[in-house]
């Protein structure tokens, strides 16, 4: 990926996109996704790993809910990577992640991921530049392992929200009783570091680009979810999967 | 590791080694090992991974029993890698291995390992040269991950037995009631491929040499176990571990 500046990339849907039309299209795409996921499961040849990265309140949880709403839960698992446990810290940083890589036929969603080890950690100074470079190499090697040896297709999303939209959403969490459970006062402290986060994300896009990133304008949920689903469908369609015949015994 | 020919390497103890003296030395080294393992566990900074590779009847089980006889079982775990399960085959070949990488403070013993995926599989033609090369790269990357990011020290042993000694030991399994549980008629078929195994091992030593291999002359158990323990102690002593002080709260 060429060097990119996040502040030059719009967080909003392009003018030509109409909300109602896009939502209608999205509904049809969900049906297609359901069929493709069934085929992925039945043929059990490939697996799909979908990585969700983005700042607090960029809409990861909502997107996971809506984009995967049509697929058989038996074929999809979601794991959220939180602050590492003591047992996890006693291993290399990819240990806890590898455990959750998808088996053939499965879709695995990572809500945050191994990328946190070169993002939040860098912003807080827990990971210096030298360590970050080494981790980036390890991440690239790891993704190559999954791709080359695990038949895994990896899709990486960065949910791109504006600072204004983010602040507004965080405030909603204080006011909307349905969203209060998500409120964490520390999120405001993190949000104040908006441009520092941009910096480490940009560095990550540049050095961990063997599997391409999709930067998703995320201020409007309808557009964000449409782009994500479209990206996933494009990957699945290219696999030209077929239903397997009768098993020989 | 420079290109090596296993048939040029002796499977026996050098002349100058006396069996009784070496056994006495070994007993003292076991005490040292016990202390060093306690220090490794208490300081919880490093971990040790010991890989045992070798043909059938090269003496892996016996060596594991004797070399680790003095250490606290709480600080050591042994995993034997058998024919992969369906769940394991549905992932990349390092998935099942990574799960068992040692946590800081621990010693992990691999009785056979990820190397089987470029050894037995090649002899049987289930893995062609191109796949083997790719797997070797993945193995090197993986070992770098454990070393660089997991504070793991890796020791790799190849138990080198002569074809005569191997055949004799396999025959004992048919005759000795205490060893019959190990008997498997397929072992004789594998043993007939002795030089084919040498060939794939030699290729493995050449291409997976970033972490050095120790080729252990293994016709005599007393010498084999002495060399292994000596190699492990050398690694542990170099770590200059100290007992940690009082934890600040």
Tab-separated table of C-alpha atoms in Angstrom:
chain	number	residue	atom	x	y	z
A	1	UNK	CA	0.000	0.000	0.000
A	2	UNK	CA	1.510	3.372	-0.935
A	3	UNK	CA	2.072	5.811	1.903
A	4	UNK	CA	-1.339	7.150	2.831
A	5	UNK	CA	-2.524	10.002	4.964
A	6	UNK	CA	-5.760	9.218	6.751
A	7	UNK	CA	-6.691	12.874	7.037
A	8	UNK	CA	-6.814	13.030	3.230
A	9	UNK	CA	-9.331	10.189	3.078
A	10	UNK	CA	-12.994	11.015	3.513
A	11	UNK	CA	-14.849	9.391	6.393
A	12	UNK	CA	-18.150	9.864	4.533
A	13	UNK	CA	-19.984	8.200	1.668
A	14	UNK	CA	-19.289	9.681	-1.775
A	15	UNK	CA	-22.008	12.066	-2.996
A	16	UNK	CA	-23.322	9.677	-5.646
A	17	UNK	CA	-24.407	7.115	-3.056
A	18	UNK	CA	-28.039	7.258	-2.078
A	19	UNK	CA	-28.849	5.879	1.354
A	20	UNK	CA	-32.111	4.126	0.496
A	21	UNK	CA	-30.806	2.557	-2.698
A	22	UNK	CA	-27.659	1.356	-0.972
A	23	UNK	CA	-29.668	-0.189	1.872
A	24	UNK	CA	-31.825	-2.048	-0.640
A	25	UNK	CA	-28.751	-3.329	-2.447
A	26	UNK	CA	-27.284	-4.378	0.907
A	27	UNK	CA	-30.335	-6.529	1.645
A	28	UNK	CA	-29.820	-8.450	-1.609
A	29	UNK	CA	-26.140	-8.864	-0.892
A	30	UNK	CA	-26.952	-10.409	2.493
A	31	UNK	CA	-28.850	-13.186	0.705
A	32	UNK	CA	-25.905	-13.771	-1.573
A	33	UNK	CA	-23.600	-13.891	1.457
A	34	UNK	CA	-25.788	-16.533	3.071
A	35	UNK	CA	-25.453	-18.758	-0.004
A	36	UNK	CA	-21.718	-18.243	-0.345
A	37	UNK	CA	-21.137	-18.993	3.315
A	38	UNK	CA	-23.080	-22.232	2.979
A	39	UNK	CA	-20.876	-23.166	0.031
A	40	UNK	CA	-17.728	-22.276	1.964
A	41	UNK	CA	-18.857	-24.519	4.813
A	42	UNK	CA	-19.954	-27.410	2.599
A	43	UNK	CA	-16.806	-27.482	0.500
A	44	UNK	CA	-14.488	-26.982	3.528
A	45	UNK	CA	-11.553	-26.064	1.354
A	46	UNK	CA	-10.985	-22.447	2.275
A	47	UNK	CA	-11.505	-20.336	5.340
A	48	UNK	CA	-12.095	-16.636	5.765
A	49	UNK	CA	-10.608	-14.385	8.399
A	50	UNK	CA	-12.105	-10.917	8.753
A	51	UNK	CA	-10.149	-8.441	10.847
A	52	UNK	CA	-11.931	-5.393	12.295
A	53	UNK	CA	-9.723	-2.560	13.421
A	54	UNK	CA	-10.693	0.982	14.262
A	55	UNK	CA	-10.732	3.424	17.129
A	56	UNK	CA	-13.267	3.370	19.941
A	57	UNK	CA	-16.767	4.121	18.649
A	58	UNK	CA	-15.787	3.577	15.026
A	59	UNK	CA	-18.668	1.090	14.867
A	60	UNK	CA	-17.003	-2.329	14.964
A	61	UNK	CA	-19.650	-4.065	17.073
A	62	UNK	CA	-22.546	-2.762	15.016
A	63	UNK	CA	-20.865	-3.661	11.748
A	64	UNK	CA	-20.174	-7.229	12.906
A	65	UNK	CA	-23.811	-7.590	13.893
A	66	UNK	CA	-25.210	-6.305	10.614
A	67	UNK	CA	-22.713	-7.568	8.035
A	68	UNK	CA	-22.907	-11.135	9.351
A	69	UNK	CA	-26.639	-11.080	10.085
A	70	UNK	CA	-27.579	-13.515	7.301
A	71	UNK	CA	-25.021	-16.269	7.806
A	72	UNK	CA	-25.466	-19.568	9.617
A	73	UNK	CA	-24.000	-19.082	13.097
A	74	UNK	CA	-22.543	-22.581	12.875
A	75	UNK	CA	-20.113	-21.336	10.263
A	76	UNK	CA	-19.042	-18.087	11.914
A	77	UNK	CA	-17.228	-17.358	15.136
A	78	UNK	CA	-16.311	-13.955	16.521
A	79	UNK	CA	-13.535	-13.339	18.981
A	80	UNK	CA	-12.844	-10.014	20.700
A	81	UNK	CA	-9.278	-9.427	21.706
A	82	UNK	CA	-9.118	-7.522	24.978
A	83	UNK	CA	-6.201	-6.591	27.205
A	84	UNK	CA	-4.052	-9.754	27.253
A	85	UNK	CA	-4.297	-12.045	30.267
A	86	UNK	CA	-1.269	-13.114	32.274
A	87	UNK	CA	-1.232	-16.471	30.491
A	88	UNK	CA	-1.345	-14.723	27.116
A	89	UNK	CA	1.465	-12.342	28.055
A	90	UNK	CA	3.602	-15.306	29.003
A	91	UNK	CA	3.656	-16.275	25.306
A	92	UNK	CA	4.598	-14.518	22.099
A	93	UNK	CA	1.981	-11.966	21.030
A	94	UNK	CA	0.586	-14.135	18.228
A	95	UNK	CA	-0.040	-17.195	20.410
A	96	UNK	CA	-3.514	-16.176	21.543
A	97	UNK	CA	-4.405	-15.143	18.008
A	98	UNK	CA	-3.243	-18.302	16.247
A	99	UNK	CA	-5.511	-20.407	18.446
A	100	UNK	CA	-8.471	-18.623	16.874
A	101	UNK	CA	-7.466	-18.856	13.232
A	102	UNK	CA	-10.326	-20.330	11.221
A	103	UNK	CA	-10.612	-24.021	10.347
A	104	UNK	CA	-11.374	-24.789	6.707
A	105	UNK	CA	-14.978	-24.013	5.899
A	106	UNK	CA	-15.244	-21.431	8.669
A	107	UNK	CA	-15.470	-17.663	8.880
A	108	UNK	CA	-13.626	-16.149	11.809
A	109	UNK	CA	-14.161	-12.535	12.784
A	110	UNK	CA	-11.549	-10.711	14.840
A	111	UNK	CA	-12.968	-7.756	16.768
A	112	UNK	CA	-9.623	-6.046	17.232
A	113	UNK	CA	-6.705	-8.343	16.593
A	114	UNK	CA	-2.955	-8.917	16.625
A	115	UNK	CA	-2.691	-5.399	15.206
A	116	UNK	CA	-3.375	-3.912	18.625
A	117	UNK	CA	0.169	-4.954	19.507
A	118	UNK	CA	1.481	-2.313	17.117
A	119	UNK	CA	-1.297	0.259	17.664
A	120	UNK	CA	-2.577	1.032	21.159
A	121	UNK	CA	0.753	-0.199	22.544
A	122	UNK	CA	2.701	2.278	20.413
A	123	UNK	CA	0.489	5.224	21.245
A	124	UNK	CA	1.102	4.494	24.922
A	125	UNK	CA	4.826	3.972	24.493
A	126	UNK	CA	4.684	0.314	25.611
A	127	UNK	CA	6.158	-0.699	22.287
A	128	UNK	CA	9.024	1.237	20.770
A	129	UNK	CA	9.766	1.608	17.054
A	130	UNK	CA	12.279	-1.217	16.966
A	131	UNK	CA	9.907	-3.670	18.625
A	132	UNK	CA	7.131	-2.482	16.335
A	133	UNK	CA	9.241	-3.254	13.247
A	134	UNK	CA	9.971	-6.754	14.525
A	135	UNK	CA	6.314	-7.321	15.324
A	136	UNK	CA	5.324	-6.143	11.848
A	137	UNK	CA	7.657	-8.720	10.328
A	138	UNK	CA	6.174	-11.392	12.573
A	139	UNK	CA	2.646	-10.319	11.595
A	140	UNK	CA	3.487	-10.500	7.899
A	141	UNK	CA	5.033	-13.941	8.361
A	142	UNK	CA	1.998	-15.086	10.345
A	143	UNK	CA	-0.466	-13.896	7.732
A	144	UNK	CA	1.612	-15.635	5.077
A	145	UNK	CA	1.438	-18.824	7.131
A	146	UNK	CA	-2.353	-18.692	7.295
A	147	UNK	CA	-2.641	-17.850	3.636
A	148	UNK	CA	-0.075	-20.280	2.247
A	149	UNK	CA	-0.543	-23.169	4.627
A	150	UNK	CA	-4.040	-22.750	5.999
A	151	UNK	CA	-5.963	-21.879	2.811
A	152	UNK	CA	-7.171	-18.830	4.666
A	153	UNK	CA	-8.299	-15.692	2.909
A	154	UNK	CA	-7.797	-12.619	5.034
A	155	UNK	CA	-9.787	-9.415	4.805
A	156	UNK	CA	-8.608	-6.472	6.887
A	157	UNK	CA	-10.869	-3.527	7.616
A	158	UNK	CA	-9.987	-0.200	9.107
A	159	UNK	CA	-13.110	1.672	10.173
A	160	UNK	CA	-12.365	5.284	9.482
A	161	UNK	CA	-14.378	7.842	11.481
A	162	UNK	CA	-13.915	11.569	11.855
A	163	UNK	CA	-12.946	13.016	15.225
A	164	UNK	CA	-16.286	14.844	15.377
A	165	UNK	CA	-18.308	11.719	14.698
A	166	UNK	CA	-16.307	9.790	17.255
A	167	UNK	CA	-16.824	12.413	19.979
A	168	UNK	CA	-20.541	12.539	19.252
A	169	UNK	CA	-20.870	8.754	19.521
A	170	UNK	CA	-18.941	8.652	22.778
A	171	UNK	CA	-21.224	11.314	24.209
A	172	UNK	CA	-24.252	9.309	23.164
A	173	UNK	CA	-22.986	6.501	25.342
A	174	UNK	CA	-23.312	8.779	28.365
A	175	UNK	CA	-26.846	9.833	27.468
A	176	UNK	CA	-28.517	6.867	25.749
A	177	UNK	CA	-29.509	4.241	28.368
A	178	UNK	CA	-29.167	1.526	25.679
A	179	UNK	CA	-25.581	2.512	25.061
A	180	UNK	CA	-24.439	3.289	28.599
A	181	UNK	CA	-23.009	-0.200	29.088
A	182	UNK	CA	-20.393	0.723	26.541
A	183	UNK	CA	-19.366	3.885	28.312
A	184	UNK	CA	-15.827	4.041	29.596
A	185	UNK	CA	-14.373	7.356	30.687
A	186	UNK	CA	-10.985	6.271	29.427
A	187	UNK	CA	-12.348	6.351	25.867
A	188	UNK	CA	-12.292	10.157	25.967
A	189	UNK	CA	-8.650	10.134	26.967
A	190	UNK	CA	-7.905	7.815	24.037
A	191	UNK	CA	-9.993	9.919	21.669
A	192	UNK	CA	-7.823	12.939	22.518
A	193	UNK	CA	-5.015	11.038	20.852
A	194	UNK	CA	-6.867	10.844	17.546
A	195	UNK	CA	-3.928	12.020	15.394
A	196	UNK	CA	-1.449	9.836	17.259
A	197	UNK	CA	-3.644	6.863	16.415
A	198	UNK	CA	-3.710	7.985	12.793
A	199	UNK	CA	0.071	8.007	12.765
A	200	UNK	CA	0.496	4.451	14.017
A	201	UNK	CA	-2.278	3.185	11.747
A	202	UNK	CA	-0.606	4.794	8.733
A	203	UNK	CA	2.666	3.142	9.651
A	204	UNK	CA	0.875	-0.174	10.024
A	205	UNK	CA	-0.815	0.167	6.605
A	206	UNK	CA	2.552	0.826	5.044
A	207	UNK	CA	4.421	-2.086	6.603
A	208	UNK	CA	1.715	-4.731	6.907
A	209	UNK	CA	0.339	-4.455	3.409
A	210	UNK	CA	1.002	-7.894	1.917
A	211	UNK	CA	-2.641	-8.625	2.623
A	212	UNK	CA	-4.318	-5.381	1.625
A	213	UNK	CA	-6.266	-3.188	4.018
A	214	UNK	CA	-9.660	-1.798	3.161
A	215	UNK	CA	-10.121	1.650	4.630
A	216	UNK	CA	-13.838	2.005	5.211
A	217	UNK	CA	-15.406	5.472	5.443
A	218	UNK	CA	-17.419	4.886	8.606
A	219	UNK	CA	-19.269	8.034	9.617
A	220	UNK	CA	-22.476	6.617	8.103
A	221	UNK	CA	-23.268	3.059	9.104
A	222	UNK	CA	-25.249	2.235	5.958
A	223	UNK	CA	-22.301	3.045	3.720
A	224	UNK	CA	-19.711	1.423	5.986
A	225	UNK	CA	-21.618	-1.862	6.106
A	226	UNK	CA	-22.228	-1.860	2.376
A	227	UNK	CA	-18.508	-1.467	1.633
A	228	UNK	CA	-17.538	-4.220	4.050
A	229	UNK	CA	-20.049	-6.705	2.718
A	230	UNK	CA	-19.086	-5.883	-0.864
A	231	UNK	CA	-15.404	-6.507	-0.053
A	232	UNK	CA	-16.183	-9.855	1.584
A	233	UNK	CA	-18.422	-10.989	-1.282
A	234	UNK	CA	-15.773	-10.089	-3.855
A	235	UNK	CA	-13.297	-12.356	-2.066
A	236	UNK	CA	-15.742	-15.249	-1.717
A	237	UNK	CA	-16.952	-15.053	-5.314
A	238	UNK	CA	-13.409	-15.295	-6.654
A	239	UNK	CA	-12.991	-18.698	-4.985
A	240	UNK	CA	-15.323	-20.321	-7.526
A	241	UNK	CA	-16.481	-22.823	-4.944
A	242	UNK	CA	-18.572	-25.854	-5.865
A	243	UNK	CA	-20.620	-28.186	-3.721
A	244	UNK	CA	-18.668	-31.398	-3.222
A	245	UNK	CA	-20.048	-34.628	-4.647
A	246	UNK	CA	-20.766	-37.850	-2.759
A	247	UNK	CA	-17.954	-38.844	-0.444
A	248	UNK	CA	-16.192	-42.033	-1.510
A	249	UNK	CA	-15.919	-44.548	1.304
B	1	UNK	CA	24.538	-25.592	9.342
B	2	UNK	CA	26.882	-26.669	6.538
B	3	UNK	CA	25.700	-29.487	4.326
B	4	UNK	CA	26.057	-32.655	6.364
B	5	UNK	CA	25.925	-36.334	5.521
B	6	UNK	CA	24.459	-38.372	8.349
B	7	UNK	CA	26.257	-41.511	7.246
B	8	UNK	CA	29.551	-39.728	7.916
B	9	UNK	CA	28.555	-39.013	11.514
B	10	UNK	CA	29.115	-41.690	14.116
B	11	UNK	CA	26.112	-43.028	15.996
B	12	UNK	CA	28.364	-44.098	18.868
B	13	UNK	CA	30.182	-42.443	21.763
B	14	UNK	CA	33.745	-41.330	21.022
B	15	UNK	CA	36.396	-43.759	22.315
B	16	UNK	CA	37.575	-41.439	25.099
B	17	UNK	CA	34.205	-41.582	26.869
B	18	UNK	CA	33.952	-44.052	29.696
B	19	UNK	CA	30.449	-45.304	30.470
B	20	UNK	CA	30.699	-45.348	34.273
B	21	UNK	CA	32.395	-41.965	34.523
B	22	UNK	CA	29.869	-40.395	32.174
B	23	UNK	CA	26.956	-41.821	34.164
B	24	UNK	CA	28.388	-40.379	37.359
B	25	UNK	CA	28.804	-36.990	35.719
B	26	UNK	CA	25.234	-37.228	34.429
B	27	UNK	CA	23.918	-37.711	37.966
B	28	UNK	CA	25.585	-34.483	39.086
B	29	UNK	CA	24.246	-32.654	36.065
B	30	UNK	CA	20.714	-33.736	36.933
B	31	UNK	CA	21.023	-31.902	40.248
B	32	UNK	CA	22.227	-28.813	38.453
B	33	UNK	CA	19.294	-29.086	36.045
B	34	UNK	CA	16.864	-29.228	38.949
B	35	UNK	CA	18.245	-25.961	40.341
B	36	UNK	CA	18.292	-24.205	36.979
B	37	UNK	CA	14.724	-25.261	36.214
B	38	UNK	CA	13.595	-23.884	39.555
B	39	UNK	CA	15.282	-20.593	38.711
B	40	UNK	CA	13.685	-20.550	35.249
B	41	UNK	CA	10.264	-21.051	36.839
B	42	UNK	CA	10.779	-18.513	39.619
B	43	UNK	CA	12.088	-15.767	37.384
B	44	UNK	CA	9.492	-16.431	34.638
B	45	UNK	CA	11.380	-14.427	32.060
B	46	UNK	CA	12.411	-17.098	29.596
B	47	UNK	CA	11.004	-20.375	28.425
B	48	UNK	CA	12.668	-23.432	26.966
B	49	UNK	CA	11.416	-25.549	24.092
B	50	UNK	CA	13.148	-28.882	23.540
B	51	UNK	CA	12.403	-30.627	20.262
B	52	UNK	CA	13.006	-34.389	19.981
B	53	UNK	CA	13.259	-35.756	16.477
B	54	UNK	CA	14.526	-39.146	15.358
B	55	UNK	CA	13.384	-42.297	13.650
B	56	UNK	CA	11.341	-45.006	15.310
B	57	UNK	CA	13.302	-46.671	18.108
B	58	UNK	CA	15.933	-43.932	18.200
B	59	UNK	CA	15.151	-43.635	21.906
B	60	UNK	CA	13.062	-40.487	22.219
B	61	UNK	CA	10.755	-41.751	24.970
B	62	UNK	CA	13.558	-43.093	27.107
B	63	UNK	CA	15.595	-39.924	26.730
B	64	UNK	CA	12.668	-37.730	27.739
B	65	UNK	CA	12.145	-39.869	30.835
B	66	UNK	CA	15.784	-39.791	31.937
B	67	UNK	CA	16.932	-36.316	30.917
B	68	UNK	CA	13.994	-34.639	32.663
B	69	UNK	CA	13.924	-36.982	35.652
B	70	UNK	CA	15.110	-34.385	38.169
B	71	UNK	CA	12.918	-31.438	37.325
B	72	UNK	CA	9.723	-30.340	39.061
B	73	UNK	CA	6.852	-31.682	36.963
B	74	UNK	CA	5.012	-28.410	37.539
B	75	UNK	CA	7.518	-26.672	35.334
B	76	UNK	CA	7.680	-29.184	32.488
B	77	UNK	CA	5.109	-30.394	30.002
B	78	UNK	CA	5.592	-32.939	27.257
B	79	UNK	CA	3.457	-33.171	24.168
B	80	UNK	CA	3.650	-35.978	21.601
B	81	UNK	CA	2.628	-35.037	18.115
B	82	UNK	CA	0.815	-37.925	16.435
B	83	UNK	CA	-0.970	-38.189	13.116
B	84	UNK	CA	-2.951	-34.919	12.890
B	85	UNK	CA	-6.657	-34.996	13.728
B	86	UNK	CA	-9.309	-33.712	11.351
B	87	UNK	CA	-9.558	-30.495	13.348
B	88	UNK	CA	-5.801	-30.018	13.157
B	89	UNK	CA	-5.734	-30.686	9.414
B	90	UNK	CA	-8.364	-28.018	8.951
B	91	UNK	CA	-5.755	-25.451	10.034
B	92	UNK	CA	-2.270	-24.533	8.905
B	93	UNK	CA	0.312	-27.108	10.022
B	94	UNK	CA	1.735	-24.905	12.788
B	95	UNK	CA	-1.607	-24.252	14.479
B	96	UNK	CA	-1.578	-27.326	16.701
B	97	UNK	CA	2.066	-26.705	17.546
B	98	UNK	CA	1.749	-23.040	18.476
B	99	UNK	CA	-0.882	-23.885	21.075
B	100	UNK	CA	1.770	-25.853	22.958
B	101	UNK	CA	4.575	-23.312	22.852
B	102	UNK	CA	5.894	-22.757	26.381
B	103	UNK	CA	4.749	-19.943	28.654
B	104	UNK	CA	7.504	-17.949	30.341
B	105	UNK	CA	9.089	-19.946	33.126
B	106	UNK	CA	8.146	-23.275	31.552
B	107	UNK	CA	9.966	-26.073	29.782
B	108	UNK	CA	8.044	-27.646	26.933
B	109	UNK	CA	9.181	-30.897	25.389
B	110	UNK	CA	8.047	-31.846	21.894
B	111	UNK	CA	8.159	-35.595	21.253
B	112	UNK	CA	8.220	-35.269	17.491
B	113	UNK	CA	7.132	-31.850	16.288
B	114	UNK	CA	6.287	-29.516	13.419
B	115	UNK	CA	9.288	-31.075	11.671
B	116	UNK	CA	7.275	-34.195	10.881
B	117	UNK	CA	5.511	-32.085	8.261
B	118	UNK	CA	8.714	-32.007	6.241
B	119	UNK	CA	9.979	-35.489	7.184
B	120	UNK	CA	7.607	-38.470	7.254
B	121	UNK	CA	5.342	-36.621	4.828
B	122	UNK	CA	8.162	-36.219	2.308
B	123	UNK	CA	9.311	-39.824	2.531
B	124	UNK	CA	5.750	-40.876	1.740
B	125	UNK	CA	5.324	-38.360	-1.047
B	126	UNK	CA	2.485	-36.505	0.702
B	127	UNK	CA	4.558	-33.310	0.575
B	128	UNK	CA	6.443	-32.371	-2.577
B	129	UNK	CA	9.656	-30.354	-2.711
B	130	UNK	CA	7.933	-27.077	-3.392
B	131	UNK	CA	5.581	-27.462	-0.440
B	132	UNK	CA	8.517	-28.568	1.712
B	133	UNK	CA	10.413	-25.352	0.870
B	134	UNK	CA	7.419	-23.234	1.789
B	135	UNK	CA	6.947	-25.134	5.021
B	136	UNK	CA	10.623	-24.690	5.876
B	137	UNK	CA	10.257	-20.938	5.486
B	138	UNK	CA	7.167	-21.010	7.694
B	139	UNK	CA	9.025	-23.084	10.307
B	140	UNK	CA	11.938	-20.633	10.342
B	141	UNK	CA	9.538	-17.713	10.696
B	142	UNK	CA	7.683	-19.520	13.478
B	143	UNK	CA	10.841	-20.285	15.434
B	144	UNK	CA	11.904	-16.659	15.018
B	145	UNK	CA	8.523	-15.608	16.416
B	146	UNK	CA	8.952	-17.759	19.525
B	147	UNK	CA	12.534	-16.613	19.993
B	148	UNK	CA	12.091	-12.907	19.313
B	149	UNK	CA	8.645	-12.366	20.754
B	150	UNK	CA	8.194	-15.186	23.250
B	151	UNK	CA	11.585	-15.146	24.999
B	152	UNK	CA	11.774	-18.822	24.135
B	153	UNK	CA	15.057	-20.655	23.802
B	154	UNK	CA	14.798	-23.584	21.442
B	155	UNK	CA	16.942	-26.694	21.531
B	156	UNK	CA	16.568	-29.164	18.673
B	157	UNK	CA	17.790	-32.729	18.968
B	158	UNK	CA	18.155	-35.307	16.260
B	159	UNK	CA	18.647	-38.772	17.771
B	160	UNK	CA	21.033	-40.493	15.417
B	161	UNK	CA	20.949	-44.319	15.480
B	162	UNK	CA	22.531	-46.811	13.122
B	163	UNK	CA	20.320	-49.022	10.973
B	164	UNK	CA	21.603	-52.106	12.851
B	165	UNK	CA	20.822	-50.667	16.262
B	166	UNK	CA	17.386	-49.598	15.095
B	167	UNK	CA	16.543	-53.054	13.721
B	168	UNK	CA	17.724	-54.685	16.930
B	169	UNK	CA	15.566	-52.416	19.071
B	170	UNK	CA	12.516	-53.012	16.910
B	171	UNK	CA	13.029	-56.773	17.245
B	172	UNK	CA	13.271	-56.429	21.011
B	173	UNK	CA	9.793	-54.953	20.952
B	174	UNK	CA	8.506	-58.232	19.546
B	175	UNK	CA	10.280	-60.299	22.165
B	176	UNK	CA	10.399	-58.265	25.351
B	177	UNK	CA	6.962	-58.313	27.059
B	178	UNK	CA	7.768	-54.931	28.630
B	179	UNK	CA	8.304	-53.424	25.212
B	180	UNK	CA	5.586	-55.172	23.241
B	181	UNK	CA	3.146	-52.261	23.706
B	182	UNK	CA	5.420	-50.243	21.490
B	183	UNK	CA	5.445	-52.811	18.705
B	184	UNK	CA	3.942	-51.738	15.425
B	185	UNK	CA	4.535	-53.802	12.325
B	186	UNK	CA	4.563	-50.650	10.244
B	187	UNK	CA	7.791	-49.612	11.989
B	188	UNK	CA	9.675	-52.245	9.991
B	189	UNK	CA	8.333	-50.835	6.748
B	190	UNK	CA	9.469	-47.358	7.816
B	191	UNK	CA	12.860	-48.680	8.932
B	192	UNK	CA	13.406	-50.052	5.429
B	193	UNK	CA	13.423	-46.448	4.312
B	194	UNK	CA	16.365	-45.567	6.554
B	195	UNK	CA	18.374	-43.768	3.849
B	196	UNK	CA	15.338	-41.944	2.524
B	197	UNK	CA	14.799	-40.609	6.039
B	198	UNK	CA	18.433	-39.557	6.166
B	199	UNK	CA	17.957	-37.605	2.958
B	200	UNK	CA	14.983	-35.577	4.193
B	201	UNK	CA	16.619	-34.997	7.567
B	202	UNK	CA	19.760	-33.698	5.875
B	203	UNK	CA	17.667	-31.324	3.800
B	204	UNK	CA	15.888	-30.170	6.927
B	205	UNK	CA	19.172	-29.539	8.771
B	206	UNK	CA	20.380	-27.451	5.863
B	207	UNK	CA	17.279	-25.271	5.494
B	208	UNK	CA	16.025	-25.014	9.068
B	209	UNK	CA	19.294	-24.122	10.724
B	210	UNK	CA	18.663	-20.666	12.156
B	211	UNK	CA	18.190	-22.408	15.485
B	212	UNK	CA	20.968	-24.992	15.451
B	213	UNK	CA	20.358	-28.745	15.546
B	214	UNK	CA	22.257	-31.024	17.856
B	215	UNK	CA	22.901	-34.372	16.234
B	216	UNK	CA	23.111	-36.833	19.089
B	217	UNK	CA	24.946	-40.141	18.612
B	218	UNK	CA	22.249	-42.414	20.049
B	219	UNK	CA	23.312	-46.044	19.847
B	220	UNK	CA	24.277	-45.952	23.531
B	221	UNK	CA	21.682	-44.440	25.838
B	222	UNK	CA	24.162	-43.310	28.480
B	223	UNK	CA	26.066	-41.161	25.966
B	224	UNK	CA	22.959	-39.894	24.203
B	225	UNK	CA	21.406	-38.678	27.456
B	226	UNK	CA	24.627	-37.083	28.622
B	227	UNK	CA	24.940	-35.044	25.419
B	228	UNK	CA	21.347	-33.902	25.573
B	229	UNK	CA	21.502	-32.803	29.188
B	230	UNK	CA	24.810	-31.048	28.590
B	231	UNK	CA	23.299	-29.117	25.657
B	232	UNK	CA	20.295	-28.061	27.732
B	233	UNK	CA	22.407	-26.984	30.701
B	234	UNK	CA	24.673	-24.913	28.460
B	235	UNK	CA	21.662	-22.991	27.205
B	236	UNK	CA	20.193	-22.454	30.677
B	237	UNK	CA	23.482	-21.367	32.228
B	238	UNK	CA	24.002	-18.692	29.596
B	239	UNK	CA	20.764	-17.003	30.660
B	240	UNK	CA	22.368	-15.800	33.922
B	241	UNK	CA	19.045	-15.999	35.690
B	242	UNK	CA	18.517	-14.529	39.167
B	243	UNK	CA	15.767	-15.097	41.688
B	244	UNK	CA	13.429	-12.122	41.577
B	245	UNK	CA	13.122	-9.919	44.641
B	246	UNK	CA	9.948	-9.033	46.538
B	247	UNK	CA	7.114	-8.038	44.261
B	248	UNK	CA	6.109	-4.399	44.601
B	249	UNK	CA	2.364	-3.976	45.125
